[in-house]
CSV table of N, CA and C in Angstrom, one decimal:
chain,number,residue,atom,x,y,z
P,1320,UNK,N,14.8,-13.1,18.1
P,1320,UNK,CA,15.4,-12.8,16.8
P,1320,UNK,C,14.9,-13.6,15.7
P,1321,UNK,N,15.0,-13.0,14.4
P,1321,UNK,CA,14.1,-13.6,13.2
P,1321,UNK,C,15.3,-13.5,12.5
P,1322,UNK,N,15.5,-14.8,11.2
P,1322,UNK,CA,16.1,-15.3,10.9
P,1322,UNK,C,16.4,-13.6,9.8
P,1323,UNK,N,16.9,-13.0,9.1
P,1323,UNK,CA,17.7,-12.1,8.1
P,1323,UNK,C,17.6,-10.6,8.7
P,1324,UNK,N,16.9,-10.9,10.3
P,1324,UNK,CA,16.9,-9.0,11.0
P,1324,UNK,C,18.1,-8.1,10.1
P,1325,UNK,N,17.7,-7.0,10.8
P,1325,UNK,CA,19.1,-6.0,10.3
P,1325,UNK,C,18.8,-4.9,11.4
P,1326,UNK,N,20.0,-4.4,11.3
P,1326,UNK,CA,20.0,-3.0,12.0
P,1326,UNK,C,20.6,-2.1,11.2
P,1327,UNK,N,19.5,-1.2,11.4
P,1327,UNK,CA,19.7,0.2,11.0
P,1327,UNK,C,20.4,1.4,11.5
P,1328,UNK,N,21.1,2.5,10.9
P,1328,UNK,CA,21.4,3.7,11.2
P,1328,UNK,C,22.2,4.6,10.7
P,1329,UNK,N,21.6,5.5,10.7
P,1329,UNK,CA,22.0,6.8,9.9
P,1329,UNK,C,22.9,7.6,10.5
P,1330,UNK,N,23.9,8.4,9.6
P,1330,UNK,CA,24.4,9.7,10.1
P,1330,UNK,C,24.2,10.7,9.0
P,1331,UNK,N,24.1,11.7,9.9
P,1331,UNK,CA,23.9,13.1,8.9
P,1331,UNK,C,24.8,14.5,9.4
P,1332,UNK,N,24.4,15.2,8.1
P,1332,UNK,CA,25.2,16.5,8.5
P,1332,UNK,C,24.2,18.1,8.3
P,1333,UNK,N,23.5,18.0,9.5
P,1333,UNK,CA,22.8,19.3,9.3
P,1333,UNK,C,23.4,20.4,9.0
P,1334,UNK,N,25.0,20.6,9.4
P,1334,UNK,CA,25.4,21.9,8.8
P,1334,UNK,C,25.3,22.1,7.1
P,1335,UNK,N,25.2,21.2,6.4
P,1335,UNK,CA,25.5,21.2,5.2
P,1335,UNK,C,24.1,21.6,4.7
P,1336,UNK,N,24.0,22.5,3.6
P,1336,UNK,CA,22.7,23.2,3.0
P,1336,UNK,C,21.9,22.2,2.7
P,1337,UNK,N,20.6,23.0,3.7
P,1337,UNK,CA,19.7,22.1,4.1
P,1337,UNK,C,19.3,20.7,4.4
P,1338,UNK,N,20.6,20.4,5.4
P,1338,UNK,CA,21.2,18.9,5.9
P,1338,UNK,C,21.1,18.4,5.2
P,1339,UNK,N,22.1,17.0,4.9
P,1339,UNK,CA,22.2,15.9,4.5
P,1339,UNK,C,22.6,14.9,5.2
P,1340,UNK,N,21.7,13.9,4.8
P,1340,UNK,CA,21.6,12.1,4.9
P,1340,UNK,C,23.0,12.0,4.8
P,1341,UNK,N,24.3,11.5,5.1
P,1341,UNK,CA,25.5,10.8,3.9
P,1341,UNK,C,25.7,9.5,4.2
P,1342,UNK,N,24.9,9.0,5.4
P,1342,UNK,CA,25.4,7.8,5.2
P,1342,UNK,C,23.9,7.0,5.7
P,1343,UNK,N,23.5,5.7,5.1
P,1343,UNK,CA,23.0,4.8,5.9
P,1343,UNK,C,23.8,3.3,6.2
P,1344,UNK,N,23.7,3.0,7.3
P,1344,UNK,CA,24.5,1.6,7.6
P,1344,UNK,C,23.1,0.0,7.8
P,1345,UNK,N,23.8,-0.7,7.1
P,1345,UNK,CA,22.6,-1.8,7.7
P,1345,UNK,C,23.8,-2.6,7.6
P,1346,UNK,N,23.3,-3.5,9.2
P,1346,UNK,CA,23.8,-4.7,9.5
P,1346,UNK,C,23.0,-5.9,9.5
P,1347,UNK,N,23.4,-6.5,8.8
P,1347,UNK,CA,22.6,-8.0,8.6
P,1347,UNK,C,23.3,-9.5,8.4
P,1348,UNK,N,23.2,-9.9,8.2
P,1348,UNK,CA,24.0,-11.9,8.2
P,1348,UNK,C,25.2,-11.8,8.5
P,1349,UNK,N,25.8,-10.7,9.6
P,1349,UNK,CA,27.5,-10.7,9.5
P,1349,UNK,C,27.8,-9.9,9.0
P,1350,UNK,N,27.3,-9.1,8.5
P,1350,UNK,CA,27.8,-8.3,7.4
P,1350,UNK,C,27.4,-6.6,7.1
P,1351,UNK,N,27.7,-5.5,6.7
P,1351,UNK,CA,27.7,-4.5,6.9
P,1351,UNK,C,27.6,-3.9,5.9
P,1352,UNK,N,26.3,-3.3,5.3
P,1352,UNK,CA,26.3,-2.8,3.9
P,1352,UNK,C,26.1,-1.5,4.4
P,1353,UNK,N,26.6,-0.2,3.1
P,1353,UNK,CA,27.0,0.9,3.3
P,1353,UNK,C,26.0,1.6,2.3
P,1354,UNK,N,25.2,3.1,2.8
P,1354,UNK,CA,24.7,3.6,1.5
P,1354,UNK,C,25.0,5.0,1.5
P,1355,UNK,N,25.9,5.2,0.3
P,1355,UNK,CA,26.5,6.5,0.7
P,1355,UNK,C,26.1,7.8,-0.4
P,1356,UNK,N,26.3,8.9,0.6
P,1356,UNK,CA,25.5,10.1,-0.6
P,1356,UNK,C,26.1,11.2,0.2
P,1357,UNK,N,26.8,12.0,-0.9
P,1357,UNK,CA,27.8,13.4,-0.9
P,1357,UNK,C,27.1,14.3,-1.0
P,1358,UNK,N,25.6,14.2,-1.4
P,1358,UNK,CA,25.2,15.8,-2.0
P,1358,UNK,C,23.5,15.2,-2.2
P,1359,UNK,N,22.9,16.5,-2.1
P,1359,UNK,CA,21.7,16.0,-2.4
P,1359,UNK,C,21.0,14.7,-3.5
P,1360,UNK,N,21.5,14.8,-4.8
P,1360,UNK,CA,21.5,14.1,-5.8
P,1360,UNK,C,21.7,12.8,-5.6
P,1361,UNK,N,22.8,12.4,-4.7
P,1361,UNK,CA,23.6,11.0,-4.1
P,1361,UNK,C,22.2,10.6,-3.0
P,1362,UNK,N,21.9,11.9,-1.9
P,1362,UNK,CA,21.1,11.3,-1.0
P,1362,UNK,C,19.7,10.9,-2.0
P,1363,UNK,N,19.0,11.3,-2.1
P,1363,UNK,CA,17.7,10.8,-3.5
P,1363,UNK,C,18.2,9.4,-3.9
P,1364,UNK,N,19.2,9.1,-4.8
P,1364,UNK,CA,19.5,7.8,-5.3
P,1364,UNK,C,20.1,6.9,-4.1
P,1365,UNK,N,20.4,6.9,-3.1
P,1365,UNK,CA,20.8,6.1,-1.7
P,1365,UNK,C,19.6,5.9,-1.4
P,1366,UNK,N,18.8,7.1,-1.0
P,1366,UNK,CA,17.3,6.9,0.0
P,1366,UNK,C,16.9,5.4,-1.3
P,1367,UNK,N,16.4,5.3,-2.7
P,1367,UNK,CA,16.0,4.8,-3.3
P,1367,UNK,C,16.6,3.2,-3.2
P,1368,UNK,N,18.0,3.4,-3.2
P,1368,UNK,CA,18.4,1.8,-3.0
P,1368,UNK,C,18.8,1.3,-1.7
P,1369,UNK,N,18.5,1.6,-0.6
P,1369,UNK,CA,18.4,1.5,0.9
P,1369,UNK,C,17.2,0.8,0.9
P,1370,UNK,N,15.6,1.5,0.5
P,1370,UNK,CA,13.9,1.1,0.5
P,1370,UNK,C,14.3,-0.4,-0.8
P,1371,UNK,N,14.9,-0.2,-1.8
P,1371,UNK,CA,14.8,-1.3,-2.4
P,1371,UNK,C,16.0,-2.6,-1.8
P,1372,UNK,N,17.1,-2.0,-1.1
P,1372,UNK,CA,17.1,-3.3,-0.6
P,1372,UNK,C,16.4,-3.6,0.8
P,1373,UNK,N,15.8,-2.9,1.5
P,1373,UNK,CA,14.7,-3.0,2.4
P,1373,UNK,C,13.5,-4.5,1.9
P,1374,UNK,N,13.2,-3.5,1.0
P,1374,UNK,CA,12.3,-5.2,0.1
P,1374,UNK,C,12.5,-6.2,-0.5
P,1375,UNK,N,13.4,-6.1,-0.7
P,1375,UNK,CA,14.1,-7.4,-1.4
P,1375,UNK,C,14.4,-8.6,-0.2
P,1376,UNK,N,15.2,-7.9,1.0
P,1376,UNK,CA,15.6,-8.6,2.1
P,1376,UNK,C,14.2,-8.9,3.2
P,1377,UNK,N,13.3,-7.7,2.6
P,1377,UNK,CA,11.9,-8.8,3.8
P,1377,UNK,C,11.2,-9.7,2.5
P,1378,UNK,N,11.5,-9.5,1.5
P,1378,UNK,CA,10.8,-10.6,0.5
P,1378,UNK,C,11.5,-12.1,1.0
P,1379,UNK,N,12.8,-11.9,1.2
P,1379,UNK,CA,13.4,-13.3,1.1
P,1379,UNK,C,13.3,-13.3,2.3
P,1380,UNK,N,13.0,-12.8,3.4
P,1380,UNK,CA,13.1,-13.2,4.9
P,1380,UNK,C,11.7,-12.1,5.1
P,1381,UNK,N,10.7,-13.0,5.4
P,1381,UNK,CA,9.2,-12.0,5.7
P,1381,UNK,C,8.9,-12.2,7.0
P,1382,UNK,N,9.8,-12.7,8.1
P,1382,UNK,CA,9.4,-12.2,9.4
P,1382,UNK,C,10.5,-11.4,10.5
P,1383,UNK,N,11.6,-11.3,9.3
P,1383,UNK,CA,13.0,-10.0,9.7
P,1383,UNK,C,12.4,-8.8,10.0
P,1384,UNK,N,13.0,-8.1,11.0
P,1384,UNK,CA,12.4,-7.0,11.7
P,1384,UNK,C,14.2,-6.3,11.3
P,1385,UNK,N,13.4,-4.7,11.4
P,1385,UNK,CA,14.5,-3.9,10.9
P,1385,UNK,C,14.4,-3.2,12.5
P,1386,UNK,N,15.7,-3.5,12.8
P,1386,UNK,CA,16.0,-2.4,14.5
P,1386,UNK,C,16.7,-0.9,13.9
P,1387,UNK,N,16.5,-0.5,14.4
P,1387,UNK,CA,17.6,1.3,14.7
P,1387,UNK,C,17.5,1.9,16.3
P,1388,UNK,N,18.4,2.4,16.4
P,1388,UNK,CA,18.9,3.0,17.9
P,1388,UNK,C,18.3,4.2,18.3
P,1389,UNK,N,17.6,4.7,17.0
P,1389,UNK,CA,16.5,5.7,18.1
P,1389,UNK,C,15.5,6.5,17.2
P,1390,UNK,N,14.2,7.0,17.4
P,1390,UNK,CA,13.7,7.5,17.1
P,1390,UNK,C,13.9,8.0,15.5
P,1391,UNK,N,15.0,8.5,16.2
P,1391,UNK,CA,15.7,9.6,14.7
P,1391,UNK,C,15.9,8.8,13.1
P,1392,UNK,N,15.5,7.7,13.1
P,1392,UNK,CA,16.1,6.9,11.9
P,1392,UNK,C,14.5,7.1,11.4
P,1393,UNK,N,13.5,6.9,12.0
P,1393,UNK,CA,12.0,7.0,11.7
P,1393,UNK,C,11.8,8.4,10.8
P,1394,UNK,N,12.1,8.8,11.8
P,1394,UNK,CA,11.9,10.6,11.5
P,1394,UNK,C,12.6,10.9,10.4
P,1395,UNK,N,13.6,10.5,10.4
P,1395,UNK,CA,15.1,11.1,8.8
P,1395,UNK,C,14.0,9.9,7.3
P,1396,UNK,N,13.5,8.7,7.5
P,1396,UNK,CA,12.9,8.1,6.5
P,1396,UNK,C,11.4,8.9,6.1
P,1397,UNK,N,10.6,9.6,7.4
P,1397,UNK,CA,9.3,9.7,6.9
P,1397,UNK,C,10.0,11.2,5.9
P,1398,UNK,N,10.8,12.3,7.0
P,1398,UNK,CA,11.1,13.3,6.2
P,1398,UNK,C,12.4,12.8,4.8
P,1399,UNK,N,12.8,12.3,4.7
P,1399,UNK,CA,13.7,11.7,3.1
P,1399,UNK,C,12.2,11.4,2.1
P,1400,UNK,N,11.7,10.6,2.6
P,1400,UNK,CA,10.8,10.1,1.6
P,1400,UNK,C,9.3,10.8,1.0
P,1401,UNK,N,9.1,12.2,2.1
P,1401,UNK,CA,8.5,13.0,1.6
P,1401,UNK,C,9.5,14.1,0.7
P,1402,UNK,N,10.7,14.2,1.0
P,1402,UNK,CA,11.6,15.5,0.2
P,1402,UNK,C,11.6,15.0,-1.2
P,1403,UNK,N,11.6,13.3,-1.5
P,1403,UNK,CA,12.5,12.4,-2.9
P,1403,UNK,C,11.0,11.7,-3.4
């Protein structure tokens, strides 16, 4: 373990037109930050401040490693960040 790790993970709702992201979770120092999005519009500006606190937190900690529980968190960022 590296000093500011985090864990990642997503839930989504593919029934909703043409699925949605609504939540990402990261766990980090104790603590449990929330990134939440109702509607396409919300997911776009979530995906955006999720990646920016992504960099901010490896800037102040540059050898924290981001975990997630499976595959699917990969996949939902390559496909978010080509959609936004």
């Amino acid at each position: 373990p590296q000093q500011g790790d985090m864990f990642y993970d997503i839930e989504g709702d593919p029934h909703f037109d043409g699925g949605l992201e609504y939540l990402h979770g990261v766990w980090t120092g104790g603590q449990f930050r929330a990134f939440w999005g109702h509607d396409h519009e919300a997911e776009a500006r979530l995906l955006a401040e999720l990646l920016e606190f992504f960099r901010a937190r490896l800037a102040e900690y540059p050898f924290a490693r981001i975990y997630h529980y499976a595959p699917y968190e990969v996949t939902a960022l390559r496909r978010l960040t080509t959609k936004y």
